[in-house]
Amino acid sequence: MVSLQRRIIHIDMDAFYASVEQRDRPELKGKPIAVGGRPESRGVVAAASYEARAFGVRSAMSMSKALNICPTLHVIRPEFSKYRTVSKQVFSIFRSVTALVEPLSLDEAYLDVTNNNWREPLATKIAKTLKAQILEQTSLTASAGVAPNKFLAKIASDWRKPDGLTVVPHQRVEAFLQQLPVESLWGVGPITAGRLRKIGITRLTDVRRMADRDLRKIVGTQTGRLKLLARGIDNRAVVPNRIVKSHSSERTYACDLSDLISIKTEIERMAKANADWLSNKNMSARTVTVKVRYHDFTTVTRRNTEPSSTSSSDTLIRRALLLLDRTNIIQKPVRLLGVSVHGLTSQSEQQISDKYPVLWDSPAEV
């Protein structure tokens, strides 16, 4: 059963990077903008304003394609120091109501307000107040979801963007779940969703009727977790922590490596291990670093940063191997290899299409 006691809020800033740029550059308000790399340098979109999204511009799209579908697009180079400053303002507001704030990235977090500093019993009122304070102090809008658990709160915050507030009280959980496509389940991406749809599983609630053995053939070890989520059950606590900034995989070898094929195989394995970790944490990375320590203890590192983040195994392996090529790998025996990822952000779960109707015109009291 979904807990009656917990009151969870998920807050996500609306088009964060792009909105900050429009706020600080009034001439860009109301215009389509994309924050990211230049098209001539194979840059990609890190964030798009809602005006740009109306043309089909999306994060991770190549900037050249974005300009092709939106010729009036304004391309802005990112200023992450500025975004971090605004993020600190927002999180200070969060922590004014509760210490139970779990950051997911610079612009989103879970809050457990079951017991809170404001002594406010209704999470809906808290969410409204937080949104108002964010607007007053930063001139930016945020969307919020209120629900009995993290899974439902996250989906709810995506439901009515931008500047939305959707509440899923315990008594309406089932009605809310009935509206959701199978893609809204965490861990069900386009490929997995396609396989499920081929066998008639199109809605989140359809997953409930699948035999475990049949579901396991498609989603593997995620079977039990997805069955619980399909029933609206998510017992994870909101855990305050610092945003994880990096993850690494490295190994010192008992015997030095001098065979290029063996070295590349090890780099591929480490890049894949990082990709698996990112996927398990529902995170992605902008930066990949390769570390090589030779037999004489000379150490070199090579780093590549892209405007958009990824958790794709193929992408991380490709980037790691390209970095390896920039070392003197064939000239000296190797005693240590490492691959690490940095610039981590939360992956945005599958956006719920506008074709699925909003359940309530005004939130219920929770």
mmCIF file of C-alpha atoms in Angstrom, residues 14-185:
data_model
loop_
_atom_site.group_PDB
_atom_site.id
_atom_site.type_symbol
_atom_site.label_atom_id
_atom_site.label_comp_id
_atom_site.label_asym_id
_atom_site.label_seq_id
_atom_site.Cartn_x
_atom_site.Cartn_y
_atom_site.Cartn_z
ATOM 1 C CA ASP A 14 11.320 25.239 -15.758
ATOM 2 C CA ALA A 15 13.853 25.184 -18.647
ATOM 3 C CA PHE A 16 16.413 26.247 -16.054
ATOM 4 C CA TYR A 17 19.469 27.317 -18.063
ATOM 5 C CA ALA A 18 17.382 28.911 -20.796
ATOM 6 C CA SER A 19 15.118 30.679 -18.306
ATOM 7 C CA VAL A 20 18.100 32.153 -16.458
ATOM 8 C CA GLU A 21 19.430 33.525 -19.750
ATOM 9 C CA GLN A 22 16.053 35.036 -20.674
ATOM 10 C CA ARG A 23 15.811 36.595 -17.219
ATOM 11 C CA ASP A 24 19.246 38.199 -17.472
ATOM 12 C CA ARG A 25 18.859 39.276 -21.096
ATOM 13 C CA PRO A 26 15.437 40.915 -21.465
ATOM 14 C CA GLU A 27 15.839 41.132 -25.238
ATOM 15 C CA LEU A 28 15.560 37.323 -25.332
ATOM 16 C CA LYS A 29 12.255 37.093 -23.469
ATOM 17 C CA GLY A 30 9.577 35.454 -25.566
ATOM 18 C CA LYS A 31 12.107 34.334 -28.166
ATOM 19 C CA PRO A 32 13.325 30.823 -28.986
ATOM 20 C CA ILE A 33 16.743 30.253 -27.442
ATOM 21 C CA ALA A 34 19.012 27.252 -26.973
ATOM 22 C CA VAL A 35 21.856 27.032 -24.496
ATOM 23 C CA GLY A 36 24.721 24.924 -25.793
ATOM 24 C CA GLY A 37 27.620 24.614 -28.197
ATOM 25 C CA ARG A 38 28.075 26.355 -31.519
ATOM 26 C CA PRO A 39 26.744 24.517 -34.588
ATOM 27 C CA GLU A 40 30.014 24.882 -36.499
ATOM 28 C CA SER A 41 31.817 22.935 -33.747
ATOM 29 C CA ARG A 42 29.221 20.124 -33.692
ATOM 30 C CA GLY A 43 27.661 21.553 -30.563
ATOM 31 C CA VAL A 44 24.464 20.198 -29.077
ATOM 32 C CA VAL A 45 21.539 21.712 -27.187
ATOM 33 C CA ALA A 46 21.949 21.615 -23.400
ATOM 34 C CA ALA A 47 18.642 23.418 -22.725
ATOM 35 C CA ALA A 48 15.891 24.971 -24.811
ATOM 36 C CA SER A 49 13.365 27.644 -23.945
ATOM 37 C CA TYR A 50 9.693 26.792 -24.255
ATOM 38 C CA GLU A 51 9.508 29.048 -27.308
ATOM 39 C CA ALA A 52 12.188 26.879 -28.931
ATOM 40 C CA ARG A 53 10.495 23.672 -27.840
ATOM 41 C CA ALA A 54 7.407 24.760 -29.758
ATOM 42 C CA PHE A 55 9.510 24.319 -32.926
ATOM 43 C CA GLY A 56 10.670 20.876 -31.835
ATOM 44 C CA VAL A 57 14.038 21.881 -30.366
ATOM 45 C CA ARG A 58 15.041 19.499 -27.573
ATOM 46 C CA SER A 59 17.964 18.856 -25.260
ATOM 47 C CA ALA A 60 20.733 16.661 -26.735
ATOM 48 C CA MET A 61 19.733 17.643 -30.287
ATOM 49 C CA SER A 62 22.592 18.826 -32.481
ATOM 50 C CA MET A 63 22.657 22.602 -32.648
ATOM 51 C CA SER A 64 22.807 22.492 -36.442
ATOM 52 C CA LYS A 65 19.554 20.505 -36.532
ATOM 53 C CA ALA A 66 17.998 22.889 -33.995
ATOM 54 C CA LEU A 67 18.820 25.849 -36.242
ATOM 55 C CA ASN A 68 17.484 23.975 -39.242
ATOM 56 C CA ILE A 69 14.048 23.481 -37.672
ATOM 57 C CA CYS A 70 14.082 26.889 -35.975
ATOM 58 C CA PRO A 71 16.029 29.420 -38.095
ATOM 59 C CA THR A 72 15.248 32.242 -35.630
ATOM 60 C CA LEU A 73 16.865 30.329 -32.751
ATOM 61 C CA HIS A 74 19.233 32.327 -30.539
ATOM 62 C CA VAL A 75 22.233 30.194 -29.529
ATOM 63 C CA ILE A 76 23.676 31.039 -26.102
ATOM 64 C CA ARG A 77 26.884 29.633 -24.667
ATOM 65 C CA PRO A 78 26.303 28.222 -21.163
ATOM 66 C CA GLU A 79 27.569 29.953 -18.011
ATOM 67 C CA PHE A 80 27.496 27.235 -15.389
ATOM 68 C CA SER A 81 28.886 29.412 -12.615
ATOM 69 C CA LYS A 82 25.805 31.615 -12.983
ATOM 70 C CA TYR A 83 23.468 28.611 -12.940
ATOM 71 C CA ARG A 84 25.134 27.271 -9.799
ATOM 72 C CA THR A 85 24.622 30.618 -8.057
ATOM 73 C CA VAL A 86 20.907 30.578 -8.826
ATOM 74 C CA SER A 87 20.724 26.928 -7.760
ATOM 75 C CA LYS A 88 22.105 27.842 -4.334
ATOM 76 C CA GLN A 89 19.327 30.419 -3.932
ATOM 77 C CA VAL A 90 16.680 27.855 -4.806
ATOM 78 C CA PHE A 91 18.037 25.167 -2.483
ATOM 79 C CA SER A 92 18.247 27.676 0.352
ATOM 80 C CA ILE A 93 14.503 28.172 -0.062
ATOM 81 C CA PHE A 94 13.948 24.412 -0.006
ATOM 82 C CA ARG A 95 15.927 23.984 3.192
ATOM 83 C CA SER A 96 13.978 26.719 4.927
ATOM 84 C CA VAL A 97 11.049 24.317 5.162
ATOM 85 C CA THR A 98 12.817 20.987 5.744
ATOM 86 C CA ALA A 99 16.232 19.435 6.155
ATOM 87 C CA LEU A 100 15.031 16.453 4.128
ATOM 88 C CA VAL A 101 16.031 17.785 0.712
ATOM 89 C CA GLU A 102 17.459 15.333 -1.819
ATOM 90 C CA PRO A 103 19.151 17.115 -4.743
ATOM 91 C CA LEU A 104 18.915 15.458 -8.142
ATOM 92 C CA SER A 105 20.683 18.176 -10.107
ATOM 93 C CA LEU A 106 21.182 21.937 -9.995
ATOM 94 C CA ASP A 107 17.520 22.537 -10.739
ATOM 95 C CA GLU A 108 15.465 19.786 -9.117
ATOM 96 C CA ALA A 109 15.022 18.050 -5.787
ATOM 97 C CA TYR A 110 12.747 15.947 -3.616
ATOM 98 C CA LEU A 111 11.496 17.342 -0.318
ATOM 99 C CA ASP A 112 9.902 15.318 2.471
ATOM 100 C CA VAL A 113 7.591 17.778 4.234
ATOM 101 C CA THR A 114 5.721 15.234 6.354
ATOM 102 C CA ASN A 115 7.229 17.030 9.339
ATOM 103 C CA ASN A 116 8.458 20.484 8.466
ATOM 104 C CA ASN A 117 9.875 23.678 9.946
ATOM 105 C CA TRP A 118 6.794 25.662 8.987
ATOM 106 C CA ARG A 119 4.490 23.300 10.902
ATOM 107 C CA GLU A 120 2.208 23.286 7.887
ATOM 108 C CA PRO A 121 0.161 20.068 7.617
ATOM 109 C CA LEU A 122 -0.773 20.537 3.943
ATOM 110 C CA ALA A 123 1.980 19.823 1.425
ATOM 111 C CA THR A 124 -0.039 21.581 -1.259
ATOM 112 C CA LYS A 125 0.233 24.891 0.622
ATOM 113 C CA ILE A 126 3.955 24.343 1.112
ATOM 114 C CA ALA A 127 4.458 23.707 -2.603
ATOM 115 C CA LYS A 128 2.510 26.858 -3.483
ATOM 116 C CA THR A 129 4.574 28.911 -1.053
ATOM 117 C CA LEU A 130 7.862 27.490 -2.332
ATOM 118 C CA LYS A 131 6.925 28.306 -5.914
ATOM 119 C CA ALA A 132 5.978 31.833 -4.905
ATOM 120 C CA GLN A 133 9.235 32.365 -3.005
ATOM 121 C CA ILE A 134 11.314 31.054 -5.899
ATOM 122 C CA LEU A 135 9.552 33.448 -8.258
ATOM 123 C CA GLU A 136 9.974 36.368 -5.866
ATOM 124 C CA GLN A 137 13.669 35.744 -5.152
ATOM 125 C CA THR A 138 14.899 34.555 -8.554
ATOM 126 C CA SER A 139 12.242 35.756 -11.044
ATOM 127 C CA LEU A 140 12.047 32.164 -12.301
ATOM 128 C CA THR A 141 9.207 29.664 -12.343
ATOM 129 C CA ALA A 142 9.221 26.095 -11.079
ATOM 130 C CA SER A 143 6.855 23.170 -11.426
ATOM 131 C CA ALA A 144 5.917 21.021 -8.453
ATOM 132 C CA GLY A 145 4.376 17.632 -7.848
ATOM 133 C CA VAL A 146 2.898 16.580 -4.509
ATOM 134 C CA ALA A 147 2.309 12.899 -3.760
ATOM 135 C CA PRO A 148 2.740 10.142 -1.165
ATOM 136 C CA ASN A 149 6.056 8.989 -2.700
ATOM 137 C CA LYS A 150 8.958 10.024 -4.905
ATOM 138 C CA PHE A 151 7.875 8.193 -8.047
ATOM 139 C CA LEU A 152 4.450 9.798 -8.133
ATOM 140 C CA ALA A 153 5.741 13.229 -7.127
ATOM 141 C CA LYS A 154 8.248 13.239 -9.993
ATOM 142 C CA ILE A 155 5.633 12.325 -12.585
ATOM 143 C CA ALA A 156 3.251 14.907 -11.122
ATOM 144 C CA SER A 157 5.817 17.721 -11.416
ATOM 145 C CA ASP A 158 6.194 16.964 -15.143
ATOM 146 C CA TRP A 159 2.441 16.861 -15.683
ATOM 147 C CA ARG A 160 1.644 20.544 -16.151
ATOM 148 C CA LYS A 161 4.890 22.305 -17.058
ATOM 149 C CA PRO A 162 5.745 25.138 -17.065
ATOM 150 C CA ASP A 163 4.820 26.770 -13.757
ATOM 151 C CA GLY A 164 2.629 23.820 -12.852
ATOM 152 C CA LEU A 165 1.380 22.296 -9.632
ATOM 153 C CA THR A 166 -0.164 18.828 -9.702
ATOM 154 C CA VAL A 167 -1.248 17.004 -6.570
ATOM 155 C CA VAL A 168 -1.824 13.252 -6.328
ATOM 156 C CA PRO A 169 -3.495 12.552 -2.975
ATOM 157 C CA HIS A 170 -3.642 8.988 -1.732
ATOM 158 C CA GLN A 171 -7.279 8.531 -2.693
ATOM 159 C CA ARG A 172 -6.538 9.520 -6.315
ATOM 160 C CA VAL A 173 -3.371 7.506 -6.886
ATOM 161 C CA GLU A 174 -5.140 4.776 -8.866
ATOM 162 C CA ALA A 175 -6.960 7.276 -11.095
ATOM 163 C CA PHE A 176 -3.634 9.001 -11.778
ATOM 164 C CA LEU A 177 -1.863 5.753 -12.613
ATOM 165 C CA GLN A 178 -4.598 4.788 -15.071
ATOM 166 C CA GLN A 179 -3.714 7.854 -17.179
ATOM 167 C CA LEU A 180 -0.029 7.028 -17.634
ATOM 168 C CA PRO A 181 1.710 5.434 -20.636
ATOM 169 C CA VAL A 182 4.119 2.573 -20.056
ATOM 170 C CA GLU A 183 7.049 4.933 -20.809
ATOM 171 C CA SER A 184 6.417 6.768 -17.549
ATOM 172 C CA LEU A 185 7.868 3.812 -15.622
#
